[in-house]
Amino acid sequence: MNQHESRRVAMQAVYLSNQDLKYTANEVEAKTVAMLDLKVLSAYSKELIEGVIDKRDELKGELASYLKKNWRINRINQISLAILEVALYEIKYSKEIEPKAAVNEALNLCDEFADPKDKPFINGMLANFI
C-alpha cells in the first residue's frame, strides 16, 4: 500500500472515529480493516489514525481558530473535517511528508471524497499552517 492509499484509509478511519468519539484507536483500526475488507493496515495508516485520535482536541482547536466568526467546527462537512485532521496532523507531526505535499494530498482526497465546493475551503484552511 503506497502513502496515498494509506492516507485514504486513515482518512476513512478518522471519519469513522469522529462518528463516535468513544472508539479507541484499536477499535477504529479493527472496524476500518473489516469495513474496507483489508488484510492489515499499513504502518503509515496506523500512525495517522493513532496520531489524529491522540491529538484530536488539539487539531480541532487549531482548525477552529481559523474559522470565520460565528462558525463552529461542527458545521464543517464530516468528510472534509477528516481530510483536514489528517492533513494537519501530517503538517505538524510527520517527519516523512513535507507540509506542501500534505496539502496536495489533502486536495487529492477532496477530489475522491468531498464535495467539489469544499476543495477551496480545505486549501484555504491548510494554507494557514504552512
PDB file of C-alpha atoms in Angstrom:
ATOM      1  CA  MET A   1       0.000   0.000   0.000  1.00  0.00           C
ATOM      2  CA  ASN A   2       1.530   3.353  -1.010  1.00  0.00           C
ATOM      3  CA  GLN A   3       1.321   6.547   1.044  1.00  0.00           C
ATOM      4  CA  HIS A   4      -1.701   7.881  -0.817  1.00  0.00           C
ATOM      5  CA  GLU A   5      -3.617   4.653  -0.247  1.00  0.00           C
ATOM      6  CA  SER A   6      -2.509   4.617   3.405  1.00  0.00           C
ATOM      7  CA  ARG A   7      -3.686   8.207   3.798  1.00  0.00           C
ATOM      8  CA  ARG A   8      -7.035   7.373   2.146  1.00  0.00           C
ATOM      9  CA  VAL A   9      -7.584   4.518   4.601  1.00  0.00           C
ATOM     10  CA  ALA A  10      -6.566   6.736   7.526  1.00  0.00           C
ATOM     11  CA  MET A  11      -8.965   9.485   6.461  1.00  0.00           C
ATOM     12  CA  GLN A  12     -11.826   6.984   6.330  1.00  0.00           C
ATOM     13  CA  ALA A  13     -10.855   5.684   9.774  1.00  0.00           C
ATOM     14  CA  VAL A  14     -10.745   9.231  11.178  1.00  0.00           C
ATOM     15  CA  TYR A  15     -14.182   9.860   9.684  1.00  0.00           C
ATOM     16  CA  LEU A  16     -15.414   6.717  11.451  1.00  0.00           C
ATOM     17  CA  SER A  17     -13.822   7.718  14.744  1.00  0.00           C
ATOM     18  CA  ASN A  18     -15.488  11.144  14.563  1.00  0.00           C
ATOM     19  CA  GLN A  19     -18.888   9.457  14.416  1.00  0.00           C
ATOM     20  CA  ASP A  20     -18.399   8.024  17.916  1.00  0.00           C
ATOM     21  CA  LEU A  21     -15.680   9.656  19.979  1.00  0.00           C
ATOM     22  CA  LYS A  22     -15.687   6.742  22.448  1.00  0.00           C
ATOM     23  CA  TYR A  23     -13.862   4.493  19.973  1.00  0.00           C
ATOM     24  CA  THR A  24     -10.241   3.802  20.819  1.00  0.00           C
ATOM     25  CA  ALA A  25      -7.627   3.784  18.087  1.00  0.00           C
ATOM     26  CA  ASN A  26      -7.529  -0.029  18.225  1.00  0.00           C
ATOM     27  CA  GLU A  27     -11.312  -0.243  17.799  1.00  0.00           C
ATOM     28  CA  VAL A  28     -11.243   2.204  14.900  1.00  0.00           C
ATOM     29  CA  GLU A  29      -8.435   0.276  13.244  1.00  0.00           C
ATOM     30  CA  ALA A  30     -10.278  -3.050  13.623  1.00  0.00           C
ATOM     31  CA  LYS A  31     -13.525  -1.583  12.278  1.00  0.00           C
ATOM     32  CA  THR A  32     -11.662   0.006   9.357  1.00  0.00           C
ATOM     33  CA  VAL A  33      -9.972  -3.258   8.415  1.00  0.00           C
ATOM     34  CA  ALA A  34     -13.349  -5.011   8.459  1.00  0.00           C
ATOM     35  CA  MET A  35     -15.249  -2.217   6.708  1.00  0.00           C
ATOM     36  CA  LEU A  36     -12.717  -1.856   3.882  1.00  0.00           C
ATOM     37  CA  ASP A  37     -12.059  -5.613   3.689  1.00  0.00           C
ATOM     38  CA  LEU A  38      -8.320  -5.184   4.247  1.00  0.00           C
ATOM     39  CA  LYS A  39      -5.904  -7.857   5.396  1.00  0.00           C
ATOM     40  CA  VAL A  40      -3.972  -5.409   7.559  1.00  0.00           C
ATOM     41  CA  LEU A  41      -3.442  -1.680   7.949  1.00  0.00           C
ATOM     42  CA  SER A  42      -0.215  -0.210   6.690  1.00  0.00           C
ATOM     43  CA  ALA A  43       2.172   1.198   9.272  1.00  0.00           C
ATOM     44  CA  TYR A  44       1.569   4.687   7.886  1.00  0.00           C
ATOM     45  CA  SER A  45      -2.233   4.325   8.170  1.00  0.00           C
ATOM     46  CA  LYS A  46      -1.824   3.198  11.781  1.00  0.00           C
ATOM     47  CA  GLU A  47       0.493   6.137  12.519  1.00  0.00           C
ATOM     48  CA  LEU A  48      -2.003   8.626  11.099  1.00  0.00           C
ATOM     49  CA  ILE A  49      -5.052   7.079  12.773  1.00  0.00           C
ATOM     50  CA  GLU A  50      -3.415   6.838  16.181  1.00  0.00           C
ATOM     51  CA  GLY A  51      -1.865  10.293  15.879  1.00  0.00           C
ATOM     52  CA  VAL A  52      -5.069  12.050  14.839  1.00  0.00           C
ATOM     53  CA  ILE A  53      -7.102  10.330  17.561  1.00  0.00           C
ATOM     54  CA  ASP A  54      -4.453  11.138  20.168  1.00  0.00           C
ATOM     55  CA  LYS A  55      -4.215  14.808  19.078  1.00  0.00           C
ATOM     56  CA  ARG A  56      -7.897  15.231  18.130  1.00  0.00           C
ATOM     57  CA  ASP A  57      -8.703  18.065  20.536  1.00  0.00           C
ATOM     58  CA  GLU A  58      -5.540  19.973  19.645  1.00  0.00           C
ATOM     59  CA  LEU A  59      -6.090  19.575  15.892  1.00  0.00           C
ATOM     60  CA  LYS A  60      -9.741  20.610  16.053  1.00  0.00           C
ATOM     61  CA  GLY A  61      -8.865  23.561  18.264  1.00  0.00           C
ATOM     62  CA  GLU A  62      -6.272  24.791  15.803  1.00  0.00           C
ATOM     63  CA  LEU A  63      -8.643  24.352  12.875  1.00  0.00           C
ATOM     64  CA  ALA A  64     -11.413  26.154  14.778  1.00  0.00           C
ATOM     65  CA  SER A  65      -9.127  29.115  15.420  1.00  0.00           C
ATOM     66  CA  TYR A  66      -9.103  29.863  11.670  1.00  0.00           C
ATOM     67  CA  LEU A  67     -12.846  29.625  11.101  1.00  0.00           C
ATOM     68  CA  LYS A  68     -14.790  32.769  10.338  1.00  0.00           C
ATOM     69  CA  LYS A  69     -16.654  34.488  13.150  1.00  0.00           C
ATOM     70  CA  ASN A  70     -19.749  32.560  14.290  1.00  0.00           C
ATOM     71  CA  TRP A  71     -18.572  29.357  12.581  1.00  0.00           C
ATOM     72  CA  ARG A  72     -18.032  26.241  14.642  1.00  0.00           C
ATOM     73  CA  ILE A  73     -16.041  23.109  13.853  1.00  0.00           C
ATOM     74  CA  ASN A  74     -19.239  21.019  13.905  1.00  0.00           C
ATOM     75  CA  ARG A  75     -20.514  22.937  10.847  1.00  0.00           C
ATOM     76  CA  ILE A  76     -17.742  21.510   8.667  1.00  0.00           C
ATOM     77  CA  ASN A  77     -18.750  18.588   6.481  1.00  0.00           C
ATOM     78  CA  GLN A  78     -17.575  15.416   8.249  1.00  0.00           C
ATOM     79  CA  ILE A  79     -15.568  14.123   5.276  1.00  0.00           C
ATOM     80  CA  SER A  80     -13.854  17.491   4.910  1.00  0.00           C
ATOM     81  CA  LEU A  81     -13.112  17.555   8.627  1.00  0.00           C
ATOM     82  CA  ALA A  82     -11.461  14.121   8.457  1.00  0.00           C
ATOM     83  CA  ILE A  83      -9.368  15.288   5.487  1.00  0.00           C
ATOM     84  CA  LEU A  84      -8.354  18.427   7.390  1.00  0.00           C
ATOM     85  CA  GLU A  85      -7.436  16.482  10.528  1.00  0.00           C
ATOM     86  CA  VAL A  86      -5.231  14.007   8.663  1.00  0.00           C
ATOM     87  CA  ALA A  87      -3.529  16.767   6.678  1.00  0.00           C
ATOM     88  CA  LEU A  88      -2.961  18.980   9.717  1.00  0.00           C
ATOM     89  CA  TYR A  89      -1.529  16.036  11.633  1.00  0.00           C
ATOM     90  CA  GLU A  90       0.892  15.418   8.753  1.00  0.00           C
ATOM     91  CA  ILE A  91       1.828  19.102   8.547  1.00  0.00           C
ATOM     92  CA  LYS A  92       2.565  19.289  12.256  1.00  0.00           C
ATOM     93  CA  TYR A  93       3.979  15.880  13.104  1.00  0.00           C
ATOM     94  CA  SER A  94       5.101  13.915  10.055  1.00  0.00           C
ATOM     95  CA  LYS A  95       8.817  13.563   9.569  1.00  0.00           C
ATOM     96  CA  GLU A  96       8.232  11.925   6.172  1.00  0.00           C
ATOM     97  CA  ILE A  97       5.890  14.382   4.452  1.00  0.00           C
ATOM     98  CA  GLU A  98       6.619  17.995   3.573  1.00  0.00           C
ATOM     99  CA  PRO A  99       3.791  20.389   4.537  1.00  0.00           C
ATOM    100  CA  LYS A 100       3.068  21.346   0.911  1.00  0.00           C
ATOM    101  CA  ALA A 101       2.846  17.669  -0.022  1.00  0.00           C
ATOM    102  CA  ALA A 102       0.353  17.124   2.829  1.00  0.00           C
ATOM    103  CA  VAL A 103      -1.815  19.917   1.401  1.00  0.00           C
ATOM    104  CA  ASN A 104      -1.604  18.443  -2.113  1.00  0.00           C
ATOM    105  CA  GLU A 105      -2.555  15.027  -0.782  1.00  0.00           C
ATOM    106  CA  ALA A 106      -5.498  16.538   1.102  1.00  0.00           C
ATOM    107  CA  LEU A 107      -6.694  18.130  -2.128  1.00  0.00           C
ATOM    108  CA  ASN A 108      -6.376  14.764  -3.875  1.00  0.00           C
ATOM    109  CA  LEU A 109      -8.580  13.245  -1.165  1.00  0.00           C
ATOM    110  CA  CYS A 110     -11.060  16.068  -1.811  1.00  0.00           C
ATOM    111  CA  ASP A 111     -11.240  15.015  -5.437  1.00  0.00           C
ATOM    112  CA  GLU A 112     -12.035  11.468  -4.360  1.00  0.00           C
ATOM    113  CA  PHE A 113     -14.382  12.005  -1.410  1.00  0.00           C
ATOM    114  CA  ALA A 114     -15.512  15.585  -0.806  1.00  0.00           C
ATOM    115  CA  ASP A 115     -17.926  17.954  -2.458  1.00  0.00           C
ATOM    116  CA  PRO A 116     -16.028  19.952  -5.101  1.00  0.00           C
ATOM    117  CA  LYS A 117     -17.112  23.162  -3.341  1.00  0.00           C
ATOM    118  CA  ASP A 118     -15.146  22.080  -0.247  1.00  0.00           C
ATOM    119  CA  LYS A 119     -11.789  21.975  -2.040  1.00  0.00           C
ATOM    120  CA  PRO A 120     -11.068  25.749  -1.890  1.00  0.00           C
ATOM    121  CA  PHE A 121     -12.140  25.793   1.767  1.00  0.00           C
ATOM    122  CA  ILE A 122      -9.767  22.940   2.639  1.00  0.00           C
ATOM    123  CA  ASN A 123      -6.953  24.522   0.666  1.00  0.00           C
ATOM    124  CA  GLY A 124      -7.501  27.849   2.409  1.00  0.00           C
ATOM    125  CA  MET A 125      -7.688  26.304   5.869  1.00  0.00           C
ATOM    126  CA  LEU A 126      -4.488  24.314   5.403  1.00  0.00           C
ATOM    127  CA  ALA A 127      -2.667  27.295   3.893  1.00  0.00           C
ATOM    128  CA  ASN A 128      -2.843  28.865   7.363  1.00  0.00           C
ATOM    129  CA  PHE A 129      -0.482  26.186   8.661  1.00  0.00           C
ATOM    130  CA  ILE A 130       2.293  26.334   6.064  1.00  0.00           C
TER     131      ILE A 130
END
